[in-house]
Tab-separated table of C-alpha atoms in Angstrom:
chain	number	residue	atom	x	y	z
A	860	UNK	CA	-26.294	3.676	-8.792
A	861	UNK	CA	-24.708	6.066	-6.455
A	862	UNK	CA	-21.910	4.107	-4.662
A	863	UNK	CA	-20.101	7.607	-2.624
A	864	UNK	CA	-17.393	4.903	-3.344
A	865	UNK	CA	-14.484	6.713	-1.930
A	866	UNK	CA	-15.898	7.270	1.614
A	867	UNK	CA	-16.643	3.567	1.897
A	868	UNK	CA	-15.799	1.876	5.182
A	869	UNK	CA	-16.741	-1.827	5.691
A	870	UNK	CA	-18.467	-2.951	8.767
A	871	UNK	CA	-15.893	-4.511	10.949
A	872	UNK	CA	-17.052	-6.444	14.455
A	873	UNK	CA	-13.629	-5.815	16.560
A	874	UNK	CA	-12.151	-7.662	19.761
A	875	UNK	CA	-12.025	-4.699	21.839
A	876	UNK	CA	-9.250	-5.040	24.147
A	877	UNK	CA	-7.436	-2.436	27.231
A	878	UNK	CA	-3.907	-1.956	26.306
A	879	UNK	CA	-2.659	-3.975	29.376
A	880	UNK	CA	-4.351	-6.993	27.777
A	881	UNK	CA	-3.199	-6.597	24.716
A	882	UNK	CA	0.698	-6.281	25.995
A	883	UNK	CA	0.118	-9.318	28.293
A	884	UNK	CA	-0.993	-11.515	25.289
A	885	UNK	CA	1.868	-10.048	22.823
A	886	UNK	CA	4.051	-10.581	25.257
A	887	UNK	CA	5.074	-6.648	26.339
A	888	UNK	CA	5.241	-4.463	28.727
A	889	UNK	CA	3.228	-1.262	28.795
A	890	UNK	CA	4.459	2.394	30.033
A	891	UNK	CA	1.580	5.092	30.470
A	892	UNK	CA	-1.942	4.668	30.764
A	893	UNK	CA	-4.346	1.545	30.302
A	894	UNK	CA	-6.451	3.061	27.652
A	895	UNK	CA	-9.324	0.998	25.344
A	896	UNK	CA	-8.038	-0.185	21.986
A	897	UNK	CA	-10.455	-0.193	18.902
A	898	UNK	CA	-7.688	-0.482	15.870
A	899	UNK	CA	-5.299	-0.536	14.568
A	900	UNK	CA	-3.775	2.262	12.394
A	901	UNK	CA	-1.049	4.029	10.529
A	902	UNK	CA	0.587	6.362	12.937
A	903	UNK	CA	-0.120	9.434	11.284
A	904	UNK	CA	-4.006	8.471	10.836
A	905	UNK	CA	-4.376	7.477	14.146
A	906	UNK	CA	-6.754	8.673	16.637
A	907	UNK	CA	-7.762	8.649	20.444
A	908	UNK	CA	-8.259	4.637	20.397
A	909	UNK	CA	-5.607	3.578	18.233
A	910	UNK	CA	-3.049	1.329	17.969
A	911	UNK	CA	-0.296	1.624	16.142
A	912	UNK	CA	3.333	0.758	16.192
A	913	UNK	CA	7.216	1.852	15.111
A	914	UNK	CA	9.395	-0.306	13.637
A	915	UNK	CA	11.413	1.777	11.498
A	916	UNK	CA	13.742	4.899	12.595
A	917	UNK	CA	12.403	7.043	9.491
A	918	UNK	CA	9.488	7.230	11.588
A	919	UNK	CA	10.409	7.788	15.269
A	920	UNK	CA	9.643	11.236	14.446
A	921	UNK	CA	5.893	10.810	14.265
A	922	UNK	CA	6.136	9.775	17.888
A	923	UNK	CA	5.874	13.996	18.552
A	924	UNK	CA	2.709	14.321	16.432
A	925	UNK	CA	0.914	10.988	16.287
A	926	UNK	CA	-3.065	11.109	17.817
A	927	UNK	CA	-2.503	7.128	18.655
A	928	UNK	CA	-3.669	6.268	22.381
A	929	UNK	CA	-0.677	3.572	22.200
A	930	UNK	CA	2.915	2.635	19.906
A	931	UNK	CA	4.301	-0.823	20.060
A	932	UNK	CA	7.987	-0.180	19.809
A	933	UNK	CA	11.446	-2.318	20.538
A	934	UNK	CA	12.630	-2.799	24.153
A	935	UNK	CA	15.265	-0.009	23.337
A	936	UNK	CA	13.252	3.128	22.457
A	937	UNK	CA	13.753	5.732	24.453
A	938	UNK	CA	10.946	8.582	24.064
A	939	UNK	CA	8.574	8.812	26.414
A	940	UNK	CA	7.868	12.465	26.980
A	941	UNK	CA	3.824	12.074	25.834
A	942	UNK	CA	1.949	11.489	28.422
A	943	UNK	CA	-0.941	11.011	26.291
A	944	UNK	CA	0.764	7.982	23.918
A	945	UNK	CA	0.957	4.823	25.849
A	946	UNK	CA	4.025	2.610	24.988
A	947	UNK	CA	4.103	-1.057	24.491
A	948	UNK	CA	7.819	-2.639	24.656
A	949	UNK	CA	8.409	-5.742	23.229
A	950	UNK	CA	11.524	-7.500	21.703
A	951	UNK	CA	10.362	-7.663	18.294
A	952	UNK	CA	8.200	-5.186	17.379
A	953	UNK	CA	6.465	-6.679	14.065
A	954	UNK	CA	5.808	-10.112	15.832
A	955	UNK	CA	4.466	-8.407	18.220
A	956	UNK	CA	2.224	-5.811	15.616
A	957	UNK	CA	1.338	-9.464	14.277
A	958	UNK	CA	0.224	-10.343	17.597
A	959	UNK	CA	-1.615	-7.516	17.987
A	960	UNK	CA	-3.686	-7.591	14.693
A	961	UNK	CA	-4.420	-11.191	15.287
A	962	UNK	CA	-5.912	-10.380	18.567
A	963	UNK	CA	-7.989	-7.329	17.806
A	964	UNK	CA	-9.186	-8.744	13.911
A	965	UNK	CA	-10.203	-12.439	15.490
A	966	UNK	CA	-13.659	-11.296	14.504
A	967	UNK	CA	-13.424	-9.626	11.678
A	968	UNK	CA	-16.625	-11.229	9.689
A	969	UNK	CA	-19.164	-8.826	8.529
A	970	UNK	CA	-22.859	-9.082	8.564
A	971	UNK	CA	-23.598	-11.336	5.039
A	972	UNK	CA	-25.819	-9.425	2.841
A	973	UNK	CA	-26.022	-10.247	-1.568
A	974	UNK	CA	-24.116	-8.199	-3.715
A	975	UNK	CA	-26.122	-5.164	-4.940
A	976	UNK	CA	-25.345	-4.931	-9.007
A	977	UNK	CA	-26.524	-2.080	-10.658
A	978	UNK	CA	-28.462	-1.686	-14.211
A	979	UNK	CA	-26.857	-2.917	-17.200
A	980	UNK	CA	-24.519	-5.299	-15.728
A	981	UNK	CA	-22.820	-7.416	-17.865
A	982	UNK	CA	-20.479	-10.888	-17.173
A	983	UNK	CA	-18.886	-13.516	-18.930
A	984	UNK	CA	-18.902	-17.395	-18.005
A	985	UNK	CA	-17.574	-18.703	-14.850
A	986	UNK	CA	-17.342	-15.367	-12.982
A	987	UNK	CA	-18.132	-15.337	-9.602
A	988	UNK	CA	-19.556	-12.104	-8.139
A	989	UNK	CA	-19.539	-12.646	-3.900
A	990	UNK	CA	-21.818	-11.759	-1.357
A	991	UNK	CA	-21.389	-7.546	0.403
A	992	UNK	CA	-20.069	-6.827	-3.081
A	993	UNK	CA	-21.421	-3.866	-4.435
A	994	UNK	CA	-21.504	-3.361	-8.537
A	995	UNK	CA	-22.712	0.379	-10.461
A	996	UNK	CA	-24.127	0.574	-13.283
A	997	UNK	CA	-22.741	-0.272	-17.084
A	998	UNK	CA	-20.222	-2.594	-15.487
A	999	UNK	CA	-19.004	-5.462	-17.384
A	1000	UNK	CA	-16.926	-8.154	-16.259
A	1001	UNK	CA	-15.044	-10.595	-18.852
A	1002	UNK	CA	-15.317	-14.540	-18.506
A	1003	UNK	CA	-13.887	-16.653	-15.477
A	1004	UNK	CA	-13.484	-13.457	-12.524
A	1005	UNK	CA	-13.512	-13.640	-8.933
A	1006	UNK	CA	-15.025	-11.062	-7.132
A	1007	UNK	CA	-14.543	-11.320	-3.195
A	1008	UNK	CA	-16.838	-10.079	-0.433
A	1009	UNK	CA	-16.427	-6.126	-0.037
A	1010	UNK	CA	-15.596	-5.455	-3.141
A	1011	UNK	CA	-16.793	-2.006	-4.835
A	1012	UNK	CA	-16.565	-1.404	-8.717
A	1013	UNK	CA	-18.030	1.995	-9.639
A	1014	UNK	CA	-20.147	2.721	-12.962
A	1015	UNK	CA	-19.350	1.937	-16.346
A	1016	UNK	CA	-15.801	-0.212	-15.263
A	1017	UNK	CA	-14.847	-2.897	-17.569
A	1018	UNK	CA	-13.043	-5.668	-16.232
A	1019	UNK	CA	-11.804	-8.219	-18.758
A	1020	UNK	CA	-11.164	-12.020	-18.220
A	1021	UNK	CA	-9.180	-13.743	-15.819
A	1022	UNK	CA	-9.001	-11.276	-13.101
A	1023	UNK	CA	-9.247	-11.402	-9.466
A	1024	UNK	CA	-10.509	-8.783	-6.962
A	1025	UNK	CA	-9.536	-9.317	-3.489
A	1026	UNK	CA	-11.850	-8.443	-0.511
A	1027	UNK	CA	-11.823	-4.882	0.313
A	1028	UNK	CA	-10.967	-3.646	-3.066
A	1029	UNK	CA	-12.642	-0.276	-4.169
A	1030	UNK	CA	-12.423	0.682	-8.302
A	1031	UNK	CA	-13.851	4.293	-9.177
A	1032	UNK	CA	-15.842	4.658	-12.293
A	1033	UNK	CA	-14.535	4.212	-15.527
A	1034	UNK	CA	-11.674	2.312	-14.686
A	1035	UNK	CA	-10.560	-0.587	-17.003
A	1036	UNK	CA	-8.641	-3.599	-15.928
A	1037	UNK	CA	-6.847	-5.540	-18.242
A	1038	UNK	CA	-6.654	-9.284	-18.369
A	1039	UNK	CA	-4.807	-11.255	-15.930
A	1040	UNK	CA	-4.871	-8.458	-13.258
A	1041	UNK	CA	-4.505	-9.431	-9.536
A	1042	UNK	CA	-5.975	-6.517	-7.355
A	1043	UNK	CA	-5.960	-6.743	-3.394
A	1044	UNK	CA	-4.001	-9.628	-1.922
A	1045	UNK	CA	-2.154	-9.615	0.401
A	1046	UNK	CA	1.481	-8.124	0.306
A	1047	UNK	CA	5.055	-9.805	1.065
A	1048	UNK	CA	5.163	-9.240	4.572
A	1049	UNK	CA	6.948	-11.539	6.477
A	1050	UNK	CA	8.291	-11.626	10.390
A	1051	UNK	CA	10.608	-14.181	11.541
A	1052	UNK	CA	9.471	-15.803	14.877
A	1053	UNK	CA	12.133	-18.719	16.442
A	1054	UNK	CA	14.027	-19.275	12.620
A	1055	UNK	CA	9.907	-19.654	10.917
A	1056	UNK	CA	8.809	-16.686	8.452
A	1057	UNK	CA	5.373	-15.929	9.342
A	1058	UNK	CA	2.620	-13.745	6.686
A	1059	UNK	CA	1.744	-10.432	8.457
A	1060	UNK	CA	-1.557	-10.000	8.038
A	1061	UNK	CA	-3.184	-7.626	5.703
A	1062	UNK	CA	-5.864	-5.445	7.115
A	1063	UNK	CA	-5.825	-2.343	4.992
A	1064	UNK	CA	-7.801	-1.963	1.165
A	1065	UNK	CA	-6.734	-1.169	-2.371
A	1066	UNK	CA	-8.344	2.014	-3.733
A	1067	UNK	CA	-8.340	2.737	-7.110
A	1068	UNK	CA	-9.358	6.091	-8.504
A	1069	UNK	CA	-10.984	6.822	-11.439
A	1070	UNK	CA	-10.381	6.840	-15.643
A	1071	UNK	CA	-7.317	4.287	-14.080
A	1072	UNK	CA	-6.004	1.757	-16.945
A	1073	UNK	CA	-5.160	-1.384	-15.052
A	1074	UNK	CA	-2.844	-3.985	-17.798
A	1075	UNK	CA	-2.470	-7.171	-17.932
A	1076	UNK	CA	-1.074	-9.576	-15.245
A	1077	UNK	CA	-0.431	-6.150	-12.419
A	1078	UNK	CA	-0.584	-7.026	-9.328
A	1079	UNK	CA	-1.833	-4.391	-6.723
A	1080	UNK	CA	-1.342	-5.460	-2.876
A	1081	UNK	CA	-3.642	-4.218	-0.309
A	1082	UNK	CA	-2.434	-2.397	2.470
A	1083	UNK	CA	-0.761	-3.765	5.607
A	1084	UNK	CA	-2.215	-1.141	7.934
A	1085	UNK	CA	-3.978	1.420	6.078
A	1086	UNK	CA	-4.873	1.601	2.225
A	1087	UNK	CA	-2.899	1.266	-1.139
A	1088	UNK	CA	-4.203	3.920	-3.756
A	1089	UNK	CA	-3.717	4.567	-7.460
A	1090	UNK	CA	-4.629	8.490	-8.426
A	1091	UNK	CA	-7.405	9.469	-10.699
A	1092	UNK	CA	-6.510	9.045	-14.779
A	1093	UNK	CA	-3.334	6.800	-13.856
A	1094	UNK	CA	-2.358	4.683	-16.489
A	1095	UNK	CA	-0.112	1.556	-15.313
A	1096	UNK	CA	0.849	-0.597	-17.802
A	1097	UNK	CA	1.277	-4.665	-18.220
A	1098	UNK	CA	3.402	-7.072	-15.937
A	1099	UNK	CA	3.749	-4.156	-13.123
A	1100	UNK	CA	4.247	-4.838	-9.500
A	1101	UNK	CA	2.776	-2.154	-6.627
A	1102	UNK	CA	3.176	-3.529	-2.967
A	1103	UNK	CA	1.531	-2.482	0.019
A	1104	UNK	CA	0.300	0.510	1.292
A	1105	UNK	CA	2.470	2.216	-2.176
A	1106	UNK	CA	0.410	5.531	-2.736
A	1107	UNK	CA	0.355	6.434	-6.597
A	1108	UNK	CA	-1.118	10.033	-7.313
A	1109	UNK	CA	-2.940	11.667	-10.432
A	1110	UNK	CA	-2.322	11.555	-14.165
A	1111	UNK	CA	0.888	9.030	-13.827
A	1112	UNK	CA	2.402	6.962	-17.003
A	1113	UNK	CA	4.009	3.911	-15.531
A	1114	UNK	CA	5.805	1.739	-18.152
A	1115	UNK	CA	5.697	-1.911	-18.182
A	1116	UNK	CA	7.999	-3.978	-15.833
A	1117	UNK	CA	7.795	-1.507	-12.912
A	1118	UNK	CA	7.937	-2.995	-9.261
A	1119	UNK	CA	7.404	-0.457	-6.386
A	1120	UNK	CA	8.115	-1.700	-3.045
A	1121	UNK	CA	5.866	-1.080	-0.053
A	1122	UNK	CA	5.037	1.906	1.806
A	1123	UNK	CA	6.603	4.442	-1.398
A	1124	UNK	CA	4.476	7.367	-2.410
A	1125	UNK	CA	4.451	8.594	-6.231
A	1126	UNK	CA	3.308	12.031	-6.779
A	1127	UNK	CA	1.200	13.508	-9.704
A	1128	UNK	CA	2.065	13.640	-12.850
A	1129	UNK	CA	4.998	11.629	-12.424
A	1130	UNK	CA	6.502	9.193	-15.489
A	1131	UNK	CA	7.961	6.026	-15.111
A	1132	UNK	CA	9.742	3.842	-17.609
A	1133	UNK	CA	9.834	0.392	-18.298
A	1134	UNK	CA	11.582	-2.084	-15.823
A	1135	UNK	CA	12.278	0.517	-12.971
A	1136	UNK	CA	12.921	-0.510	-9.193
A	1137	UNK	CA	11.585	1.568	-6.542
A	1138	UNK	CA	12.438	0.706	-2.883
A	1139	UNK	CA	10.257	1.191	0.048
A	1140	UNK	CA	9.527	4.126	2.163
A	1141	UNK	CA	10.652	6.532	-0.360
A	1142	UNK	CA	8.663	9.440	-2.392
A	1143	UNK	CA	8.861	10.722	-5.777
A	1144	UNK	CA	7.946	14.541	-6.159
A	1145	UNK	CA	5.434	15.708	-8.787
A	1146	UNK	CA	6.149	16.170	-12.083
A	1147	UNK	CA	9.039	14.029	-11.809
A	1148	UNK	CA	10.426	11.780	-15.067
A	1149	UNK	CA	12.007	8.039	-14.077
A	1150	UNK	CA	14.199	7.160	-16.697
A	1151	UNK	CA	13.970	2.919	-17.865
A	1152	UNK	CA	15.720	0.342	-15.838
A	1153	UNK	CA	16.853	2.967	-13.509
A	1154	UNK	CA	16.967	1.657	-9.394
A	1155	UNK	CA	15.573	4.600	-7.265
A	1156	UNK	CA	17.008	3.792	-3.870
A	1157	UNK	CA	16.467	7.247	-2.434
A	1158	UNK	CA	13.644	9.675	-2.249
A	1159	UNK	CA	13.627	12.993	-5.150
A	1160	UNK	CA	11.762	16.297	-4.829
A	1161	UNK	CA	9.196	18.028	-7.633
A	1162	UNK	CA	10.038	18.476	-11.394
A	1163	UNK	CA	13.322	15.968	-11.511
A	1164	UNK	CA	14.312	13.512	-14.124
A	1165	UNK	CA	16.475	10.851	-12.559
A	1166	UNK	CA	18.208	7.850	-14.172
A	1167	UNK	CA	20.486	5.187	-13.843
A	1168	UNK	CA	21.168	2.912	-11.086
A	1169	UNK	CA	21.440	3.848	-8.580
A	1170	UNK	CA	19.478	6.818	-9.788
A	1171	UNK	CA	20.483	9.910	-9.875
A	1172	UNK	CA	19.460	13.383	-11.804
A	1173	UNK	CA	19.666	12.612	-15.840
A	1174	UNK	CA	22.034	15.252	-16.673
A	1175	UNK	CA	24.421	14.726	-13.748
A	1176	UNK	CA	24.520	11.229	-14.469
A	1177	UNK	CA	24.920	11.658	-18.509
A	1178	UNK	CA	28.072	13.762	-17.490
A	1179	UNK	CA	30.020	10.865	-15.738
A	1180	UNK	CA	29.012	8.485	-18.342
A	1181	UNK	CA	30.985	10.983	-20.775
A	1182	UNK	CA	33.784	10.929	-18.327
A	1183	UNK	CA	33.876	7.401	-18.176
A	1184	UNK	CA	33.632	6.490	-21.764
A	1185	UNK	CA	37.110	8.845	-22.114
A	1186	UNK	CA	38.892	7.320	-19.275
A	1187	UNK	CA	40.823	4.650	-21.027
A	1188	UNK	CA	42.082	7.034	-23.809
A	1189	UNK	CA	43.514	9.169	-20.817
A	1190	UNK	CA	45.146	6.153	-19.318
A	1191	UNK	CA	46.246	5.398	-22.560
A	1192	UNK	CA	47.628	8.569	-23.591
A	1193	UNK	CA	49.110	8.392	-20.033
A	1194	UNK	CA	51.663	5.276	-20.662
């Protein structure tokens, strides 16, 4: 079966919605022109007709080179030299990106069609394969799955027992995922709204490349806006958590343990050890070697192996260590 997996796009029927409507309803107050709306993206994969927002000052820079027709942003930003990139002010700009989503994905039901499985399917007892999925060939799926509308497994996957795939969750071919596995819900995204957390909703995929290795009890989030992706030939071992929109390139080793928080990008070829932290909106260069239990709490370049916690490069940090171990004979030797 020839699935062109990786340039799937579900069907979505959108609220279509003038950007003076949509800051009414949210609550805002627009600056620039009254443009159509017909999504919502990531700023940097916007286009003329998007929507997309800033929330964060690690990217107020994008406001210079994003192809959005319109930003929601805080009552107190101050660019507005774009004439062509509208501005919605509000007082809290993820309630109001919550707002927004809620307004423009109302409808978001697709057209119901039965999944399309491929030759030589194989599946255990009690799994459930949903309608608009769509299945290759040689794919077999272990006893008591869930697969949810939109899904898209490539040829000759295995998928073993006890695993859910979330809506909107692509796997390339020859992927395996391990028992246990939890692969598209939604991420921990919360906005506080008169002292009550509310769930940000989760519009964006997972995307899993091929040859991936998937272990036990992982849980991959889909995006918020835009897509979570794991590289071709990644290998991620058991009990590993990847939040939303976290990009993971080619060829990585990631040890058991391992959480990544949202919106980090991995490179290629990068190693991880067992029980590492990684915060959010950070990358890790190519090449690069994460040492165990190390807490990366700020972003490395290419070819860098970093340990400790907070981490830091390996040698650097093996030198202090030495320093410190002699520090109480030289206090002692001192009195």
């Amino acid at each position: 079966m020839n699935l062109f997996w990786m340039n799937w796009e579900k069907e979505i029927f959108l609220n279509k919605l003038n950007l003076s409507e949509i800051a009414n309803k949210i609550g805002g107050v627009l600056e620039g022109q009254d443009v159509p709306i017909t999504e919502i993206r990531e700023i940097h994969k916007g286009n003329v007709g998007s929507l997309s927002f800033i929330d964060n000052p690690l990217y107020f820079n994008r406001y210079h080179s994003t192809k959005c027709s319109g930003l929601i942003v805080n009552e107190s930003f101050k660019e507005s030299s774009r004439s062509d990139v509208s501005l919605i002010k509000v007082e809290n700009t993820r309630l109001g990106l919550l707002k927004a989503i809620n307004l423009i994905y109302s409808n978001n039901s697709t057209e119901i069609e039965p999944a399309k499985i491929g030759v030589n399917f194989k599946s255990g007892k009690f799994t459930n394969v949903s309608n608009n999925c769509v299945i290759g060939d040689n794919v077999i799926i272990g006893n008591n799955c869930s697969l949810l509308p939109n899904s898209i497994i490539g040829d000759n996957v295995e998928i073993a027992n006890n695993v859910v795939i979330h809506s909107d969750t692509v796997i390339g071919k020859n992927t395996i995922v391990q028992s246990g596995a939890i692969l598209g819900s939604d991420g921990f995204g919360t906005v506080k709204d008169n002292g009550k957390h509310l769930n940000l909703p989760h519009i964006g995929k997972v995307i899993i490349g091929q040859d991936v290795w998937i272990g036990s009890n992982t849980t991959i989030d889909k995006g918020s806006i835009g897509d979570t992706k794991i590289g071709n030939n990644t290998k991620i071992d058991n009990l590993i958590q990847i939040a939303h929109n976290v990009v993971i390139g080619k060829s990585c080793l990631i040890a058991s343990g391992v959480a990544i928080a949202g919106s980090t990008t991995i490179g290629d070829n990068v190693s991880i050890g067992g029980q590492v932290g990684i915060v959010g909106h950070l990358s890790v260069g190519n090449n690069s070697i994460i040492g165990a239990k190390s807490l990366v709490t700020k972003s490395f370049p290419d070819n860098v192996f970093i340990s400790g916690n907070p981490a830091t490069l390996h040698k650097d940090r093996v030198k202090r260590d030495i320093a410190l171990r002699k520090l109480p004979d030289i206090i002692k030797n001192k009195n």
